[in-house]
Every structure is written in structure tokens, then in C-alpha cells.
Amino acid sequence: MAHYDAIIIGGGHNGLVSAAVLAKAGRKVLVLERRHVLGGAAVTEEIYPGFKYSVCSYVVSLLRPEIIRELQLPRFGLEILPLDCSFLPLPDGRSLARWGDAERTRAEVSKFSARDAERASQFGHAMVRMGQLVRPILKMVPPSPGSMNPSQLLDLLQLGRRFQGLGPEGLALATKMMTMSAADFLDEWFESEALKAPMSVSGIIGTFQGVRSPGTAYVLLHHYMGEIDGAYRSWGFAKGGTGAISNAIADSARHFGAEIRTEAPIGRVRIEGGKATGVILENGDEIAANVVVSGVDPHRTFLGLVGEEHLDPDLVKRIRRFKMRGSSGKVNLALDRAPSFTCRPGDGPHIRGDIAIAPSIDYLERAYDQAKYGEFSTRPYLNVVIPSLTDPSVAPPGKHVMSCFVQYAPYRIKEGPEHWPEKREAFGDTVVDTLEEYIPDIRDIILHRQVLSPWDLEQEFGLTEGNIFHGELSLEQLFFLRPTADWSRYRTPVRHLWMCGSGTHPGGGIMGAPGWLAAREMLRAGGV
Amino acid sequence: MSEKVIVIGGGHNGLTAAATLARHGRSVVLLEKRSGLGGLAAPFEIADGYRVPGLLHDTDRFRPAVARALELHQHGLQWRETPRTELGLSAKGRGVLLSSNREAMAQELQQHSPSDVQPYHRLMTFLDSIRHIVEDLFDSPPPAPAKRELGEAIKMLKKGWAFRRLGAETMIEVLRIAPMCIADWLNEHFESAHLKALLASPALLGTWMGPWSAGSTTTWLLDELTRGRAVAGGPAALVDSLRRCAEAAGVEIRTGCPVRHLQLENGRVRGVELESGETIETASVLATTDAQTTFLELIRPADLGVEFAERIANVRSRGLVAKVHLALSGPLENTTRPGSFERMRTGEHVDDLERAFDAVKYRQISERPILDVWVPSLEDSSLAPKGHHVVSILAQFAPYDLEGGWTDAARVTLGDRVVDTLAEYAPGLKKRIVARQVLSPADLEGELGLTGGHLYHGEHALDQLAFLRPVFDCAHYRTPIEGLIVGGSSCHPGGGLTGVPGWLAAKAL
């Protein structure tokens, strides 16, 4: 029987990063992916002939530069095409385009508010300062405040000193950032809705919170911390779609000697004498390994692959209360031609970035209120990209793909999540109706429509409750509390079983940091 | 030494501060704008012959440490010995009778939802284990985490050590729940929807949050863990004892005496100019007005740093609680349970609270407001003519910035919604209403000088508490203006009838 140093469960981008790091360190590694394609939620698929959808995740910014460097990803085909514009069409015919170039943005913003245009750069500086505070945290294995371990205590002390070093004003700003709502936080800086609304949405993406919910200002920062080649705040597409990122990481892993199998669904982690000794596939095959590393979410890892019988009931309780609560869906469209917005007709650089349907704070909050009571938003927040304008390789000549991230689509609709399949097309219609208010002929140019509800994200991609981040990014589920206080350092109560997915610190997004930190911690601790 | 101190504001914090200073030998003049003392704790007339003993309901958060320090029992303060009870009104069924007596509470739950009895005991045990930490934070000035001083570092380490001594599990649990929303946290414990709604309600007073808002667990803990015995006679009796104490210590109290502004010279306090034109010279002023009133109204803009002024302007104090007072020709009967209840509350599901809150986000009055109902005339029959009663209602939510403004029609709408909601549980109510008084947040601002009509002088929120209340550079009662101390509910530990901000500010002086 084959024997590996490590088996990675799940060929998502974090699992692949872990595999590559371990393989590079000379370990014999096997990655097992349930689906026929690699990448998990970071995949490109040709659902409709000639059109390559970035089915789930669609933009990248958080991917850690050290991972790109160490795993030599450009050599394996990774190419990021930066997005230069964030475009906000408004129903009243106005619009706001924010550009990479600060002067150009200032001119656009000043159409709405001269004061806001002046303050934008001040705000940017404050965010960069906060980003610098948080960035080292993304690189560390979370120390537990309850630990008596000297190295963890030292980490805590250093963290404390870092906050103290901010001085009173910086500390006040950091606290505001961590605890305020995105809307309140932005209110302190800006007056114009056209600026605040599209900015505030970074605070809610992937969470079951509204822009007026306390705690969302932090997630705003999470989205500000993105960097491509060291430049703050830049977002980009991967050439060839998001799956190209996963493929580059996979090729890097293979290059370093990892073995990767697709269509290899796992039934259970094999546990003998309280230790993980390998995996049992759904077809009954058993594969032995010194360690098993789970890249799937905490619910699925503990309650599915391990099984409650191997766990302390208290841990089971903690995992059950770890909030998943998927809140978003995805609609991918194949278009006959490029769309034209009423407020700024025709082609142009403004539609080559991301396009936000987020006309006001109240609009966004109303969308959330519906979700709270178990309905999808009749006028949702949309984040739209048309990657084929920048990367023609993903659609036939002259045709386009349009990717719409849609929020809110609560997993727990009031009829029950299993009723999502009956609602799926109505949900898709809502998205098209919303788009139609800005692109009147959108219906005429749609060749194909793929609708993914949170239920579909769970069924198809194994994301529990359709949560795109493997668990909400709320304060009580971050850092040393992710996924639970005792097991936030990639270890689990089952010896030789580790975690490396987005359900661990520092969380979701195409960041690669959980996979990276987990693999390095395993190597450091002599776990593998 | 008998340097004169001017205390601005004769609310319970102003009285506490004045009494504390005077007992320390200072010569104190207290200036109150209104004709009577007490602010939110002062009796309020509804109609001829009918009054309520205070705009805020709860006196059980007044800190025993303050009462002891001022020896208020010698000035008439008496604690109520009976446990606090509150009936959760239910349209069908017996509702839930909350009680501060744990045995009574356990018995009630045994009837109402037996599976919640054990979780209730577990929760109480948990609260007991952390109570001393919260009380200590509450009764002392906030920590100054960014200050690089040995003394401060030692204080922080002491507090940190006390926190660690809770044990890793409890400590981490506190860190975990603090940023959570109260709905989620209560869901982890209890099954009964009605019980959860009743327990969640107090988390929202003084905030701008619904039960699904993150951080409401912290405001809940602050409220719950600082409750003790109530003052016999309610807020008015508390104010009386504070006044007597202040007078006995020699405080000169001047009511009907609004301050126009502070006179400064080179960034130092030099005197106080009254609306009457009179000027009082002094080098020390302790202001218990809210932060925005103190800095943005009583001080000329030119005397304030631009950045500081902006920080103060950014303090969130969006009032969203209205007061509705009813004078009744008979008792307030309810269909939930036989008998008369001094305290009652509506809201049978956490979502009822959340829906009520949703409205204010869009600058609307809740369709079905959540009511905290008090019938003070059951304890003190002198508040109404014989056989008659008064009802004081804190109604949530009604936004200060109501769309269209607070017109008379808007007040009527608010009053009708409150009465209609209460009448669902008290069918005979409407026939008995002799007089009705509606105080919107705008009215509270006008009447009491509360910025935004906010009852707590600024919202309780994680970024507006402790060393950030009201803003970081005057969170320790001293302000950038030499000689000016702040000590109202705008300061740590915040709003409610606690007496602590005034007491700690006086001690800081």
C-alpha cells in the first residue's frame, strides 16, 4: 500500500499551497481533490462552449507575495492583469469611476463632493498605516492569550507593543476600525453616498452583515490589504481566469514532487488509536500517511471527515456554533457583445475594472434586511467584472463573459435551504432585472446564464452553507479564535491531523496564507 | 485651600461630582440650566396632578461604591429590598416573569421552558465568575493602554493579571463573546424565543444597535453585571439624597442658571459666563453636560483645536429612544397575567426587536415599537390622584433624524403606535387615558440639552467606551483645556444612573 508523508484533503488553492511548501521541503505529498478540476472555489470552467467562467472566485488581490515568490508562480504561468478602475453606475444617470491614478479619481470624486475629493488621500494614508499594523498578523501563527508557552507569550507581548506603539490616536483609529460599522466609519471621513456606498461594500463581502453592522469596518481593511507586487489596494484578474492561479500553484507543487489526483473523493479520515493514519476514499480505497492535512472547512473536517465519535462533545459544540451562514451567490453570463451602460455608454476603460451596483448605503442595508428574515435581496448588491475585455482568451472573439457576485443570498431562506433549487432561476432573474436598470438591453445579449445559489456552492464546491470564506470573518471568529480557541494553530485534537483551509487564520479570499502558514508550522514543529 | 470649582449640570453626575468635591474641602458652585435638579433622574410632570419620578427608569445601576463614598444613607438613600421583577408581555400565554432573584427565576423557567433552567444556572455562574472584573473596570478610571508610563504599565499589568486569573478558558470566552451580537450569544444558551427577546432588550438601550448588531453582547454585559439593588422611591429619591448630601457638604446650588460659555485665556479656564450676563471667575470647571455640548457649544470654536473639535463632532449620539407618559384613571391591567406589575416589557421574539430597530436606519418610527413600561404609581401613590396611575414608557425606536422632522403629526403617530402596541396586552387601556405626553428625541434634546436627544450622552459602542469615551484625549476626565474636567455620561463608564462618571471626574480633579 502506498505511503505518504502527507495527504492533503482538497485541491483548493490553500491545499495546493500547503502541498507545494511541503513538497519543496522534501516531503512525499499527495493531494486528493473530489472534483474533476483543481482549485476549489478558485476555478475556471467552460460551462458553455467557448466561454471560460471564473465560476466562483473572480478577482485576486490578497495572494501573498512571498507565496508567489517562493513557489515561483510566474514561472508556472501565473500572470495577474491589474484592474485599474472601480466603476459605480447610478440609476439617476450619474456615475463615479475611481482609478488607480489618484489625480484622476480626485477629479471624478469632486463632481460629487469637493470635500471628499480632498479627504480621499488622507483616508488612503490612514488605511495604509492600519494595513501595516495588520499585515504582520497575516504572517503569524496566532498565539493563544491563554497559553503559558514562552514563545507564544513573546508573540503576544510583541503584538501588544505594536498596538501600544501606535500612540493614543493610532490606537483609537485601530479600535474604530476593528469595531465600527463600515457605514459609520466612512461617515467620519466622507459625505457623498456615491463614494461611501461602493467603499462600504468591501466590509460586507462574504459576510452575513450589513454595511451598518458593527464590526464591518474591519473587513473593509481586510479588502484594502490586497497587494500585487507590493502595491497596496490593487486588484487583478488572473490571465486565463481564476483557475489559472490554482493551476500555477498545482504545477509548482508537482514540480517540487507532489502527486495530485482529481475525482478522488474522501469518505473519512482514517483514525487509529486517536491518531490520523491516512484517509479512506469513498470507493473504499485506503491511503496511509504520516499526517493528514484538511483544506476543507471546519464543519466538514470535524463533523464530516473525522466524525463526532472521535471528538470531545465540547469541541463538537464549538464547531457547530462556528458561524458559516453563506450570504452570497454568483451569476455568470455569456454575452453576445460588450454591455453598454446608460450612464456612460459604450466601451471604455471604466468597464474593464470592477463594477459595483451599490447606489446608496440605504440600498445596501435594505438588501441586508431582507436577508436577515430569510429572503434573497430583490435589489442586491452586485460586483460585476467582464474579464474578457482584459483577457480575450476567456471568450470567443467579440463575445464576453460577465461575472456577477451577488449579495445577499442567504443560505437559510425561510423555506429552508433545500428549497434553493426551486428559487434559483428567480434569483437569477433578480440579478438580470437589477442589471437591466443600468444596461437596458442586457436581456438581448445574454447567450447563457449560470446561477449559483449558496446551496449550489455547498453541493458543488463543498462550501458548508455556501460560505465563501469557510466561516464568517467576524471578530469572534478571527485570529486565535479561528476556527476555535484551542485549535487555532492549524492543529486539531486528532494527532497528525492538521488544517490548512480558509477556516483557519487568517481566513478566506485567494490569499494562500492559511495553507502557507499551516505547512510551515507543520515543518517547524516537526509534525511532518 | 478653598479654590472655587464650578460644576456645570445638576443631573445625578453633576450632583455626585459637586458633593464629592465639597466633601474634599473644595468650594463648589453647581449651575443647573433647568429650574429643578436631576436631569434625566428628575421628576417630570405629565399633566396637572400627574408626574413620573424620572425620565430614566432604572436606579439599580447606581453604584454602591459611590453611595458609600458619599454616605448617602445619611442623606435619606434607601435600597429596595424586594427583587426586581419584570413581566414579559405575551398576547397569548402567561409570558415570562423575569426576576433578579435566581430561585424565583429558576422556578419561572421551570414553568415556561424547563430546558432553559440549566443553561440559566450556567450563565449565572459564568457571570458571577467575571463580575468582579467588570465592576473593577466600572468603578475605576479607564486604562490608558497607549500611555508609556511606569505607573500606568503597572496598573495595566494588574488588570491584565486579574483577567488572566480567571483561567484561560473563561478569559478566552470573554474575548470571544465581547464582539458578538447578543442574539447569537443568547442562542448559544437558550431555547425560549420569548426569554431571549426579554434578556436581549437591555443590551440596546443607549446604543444604536439591534440585537443582531455585533458588539451588543458587550453592552449587555455592562448593563447586566452592574445591576444591584434599586433605590427606594426611584430616580427622584436618588436625586433627593444626592442634593441633600451636596447641600450638607456646602455646595452652592443655583438652578435656572444656564451657562453661555466658558471663558478661556491661553488655553486655560478663567471663568464662566452665564446667559444672564453674569460672569463667575474660576480656574476649575467640571462639566457634566454631554461632550458635544461642552466642547462645541460652551467653548468658542477658536479656543479649540480643529482636529479635536472634529473628533468630538464625530462622537455618535443619535438618539432613538422616545418617552411616552400616560396618565390613567385606573390601574394598567394586562391580559398576560393577573395582578399589577410595576415593570413590563414587550417584544416576544428577537426579530421583533430587530424589526423595530430596522426602521430607524431609514429614519422612520418603528411600526411596533419595543416598550419598557413602568408604573411608578404602584410604589408611590403620590404621583397621581387617588386611584389613578401614571405609566412611563421608554419606546424603542424613534430616530432623532426622523424623515420629515418631528412635527406634531409625527408625535401623534409615535404616541398612537406606542399606545396601540401596549393596548394589545391591555385592552382597557385606551378608555383610561386621561393625558398622554410624547417626548421625541428632539424634545429630549430641547428639554434637557441632550445632543441628539441621546439618553446616554453618546452611544455605547465598542469604540465609544473606556479609554475611547468620549474621545481618547479626554477619556481620563482631563481635557486639552487646562482647568476643564469632564464628568458626565459622555465619560467612562458611560450612561445610566450610575453616578460613576461624576465621582471619578471629581476624584481626577
XYZ file of C-alpha atoms in Angstrom, chain A residues 115 119 144-148 153 156 161 163-169 171-172 175-176 179-180 184 187-189 209 212-215 314 318 321 323 325 361-363 365-369 372-373 475-476 480-481 485-486, chain B residues 122 144-149 161 164 168-169 171-173 175-177 179-181 184 187-188 208-209 212-215 307 310-311 314-316 318 351 354-358 361-363 459 461-464 467-468 472:
106
model
C -14.509 67.932 0.389
C -10.018 63.787 2.054
C -3.226 31.935 22.289
C -3.755 34.507 25.042
C -4.333 31.632 27.452
C -1.039 29.962 26.673
C 1.877 29.832 29.102
C 3.748 34.827 25.265
C 1.549 38.287 22.405
C 3.728 46.557 21.939
C -0.567 48.336 19.268
C 0.860 50.446 22.055
C 3.389 51.882 19.633
C 0.539 53.357 17.622
C 0.115 56.042 20.257
C -3.279 57.177 21.522
C -4.536 58.457 18.203
C -4.895 53.101 18.890
C -8.214 54.931 18.730
C -10.190 50.276 17.681
C -12.655 52.120 15.491
C -15.356 47.566 15.893
C -17.316 50.140 13.918
C -20.282 54.756 10.424
C -19.253 58.729 7.716
C -16.413 60.100 9.800
C -14.470 60.785 6.624
C -23.689 41.543 7.955
C -24.429 49.358 9.167
C -23.446 46.306 11.245
C -20.706 46.999 13.766
C -17.514 45.133 13.005
C -17.468 20.276 23.827
C -17.865 24.765 19.393
C -21.592 27.235 16.638
C -20.821 30.554 12.022
C -24.016 31.474 7.097
C -25.951 52.932 1.877
C -29.711 52.537 2.345
C -29.929 50.376 -0.791
C -28.838 47.981 4.057
C -32.263 47.168 2.672
C -30.718 44.310 0.751
C -29.354 43.006 4.050
C -32.619 43.477 5.946
C -31.969 38.718 7.828
C -35.514 37.465 7.583
C -14.144 39.338 15.191
C -15.117 36.369 17.342
C -6.729 32.887 17.881
C -10.451 32.140 17.696
C -9.844 28.888 20.671
C -7.979 25.673 21.435
C -24.659 28.029 33.831
C -4.631 54.120 29.259
C -3.109 51.466 27.015
C -1.145 53.842 24.818
C 0.465 55.744 27.684
C 4.133 54.949 28.238
C 4.434 55.441 31.966
C -3.251 39.698 35.718
C -5.666 36.028 33.440
C -7.567 30.545 30.210
C -10.988 29.207 29.357
C -10.656 34.643 29.695
C -10.854 33.450 26.122
C -14.614 33.132 26.404
C -12.666 37.783 24.434
C -14.797 35.647 22.159
C -18.195 36.920 23.226
C -17.581 41.420 19.865
C -20.580 39.140 19.320
C -24.170 40.173 18.831
C -26.120 34.902 18.666
C -28.919 31.496 21.026
C -25.936 29.538 22.245
C -27.568 52.415 18.047
C -27.897 48.695 17.645
C -28.231 41.269 15.568
C -25.602 44.023 15.759
C -22.121 42.835 16.632
C -20.841 44.140 19.952
C -8.752 68.090 14.931
C -13.682 67.179 14.616
C -13.199 64.158 16.857
C -17.729 62.586 15.255
C -18.899 61.172 18.585
C -22.028 59.266 17.655
C -28.037 59.504 17.561
C -36.684 39.518 15.438
C -34.575 43.785 15.168
C -37.525 44.823 13.012
C -38.225 47.705 15.373
C -34.607 48.764 15.000
C -34.622 48.392 11.203
C -31.889 53.044 9.793
C -34.256 54.588 7.273
C -35.163 57.473 9.597
C -23.863 55.829 22.122
C -20.358 51.022 21.335
C -17.059 49.190 21.469
C -15.230 52.235 20.095
C -17.011 54.678 22.411
C -10.339 54.863 27.094
C -12.149 55.995 23.949
C -9.119 59.356 23.508
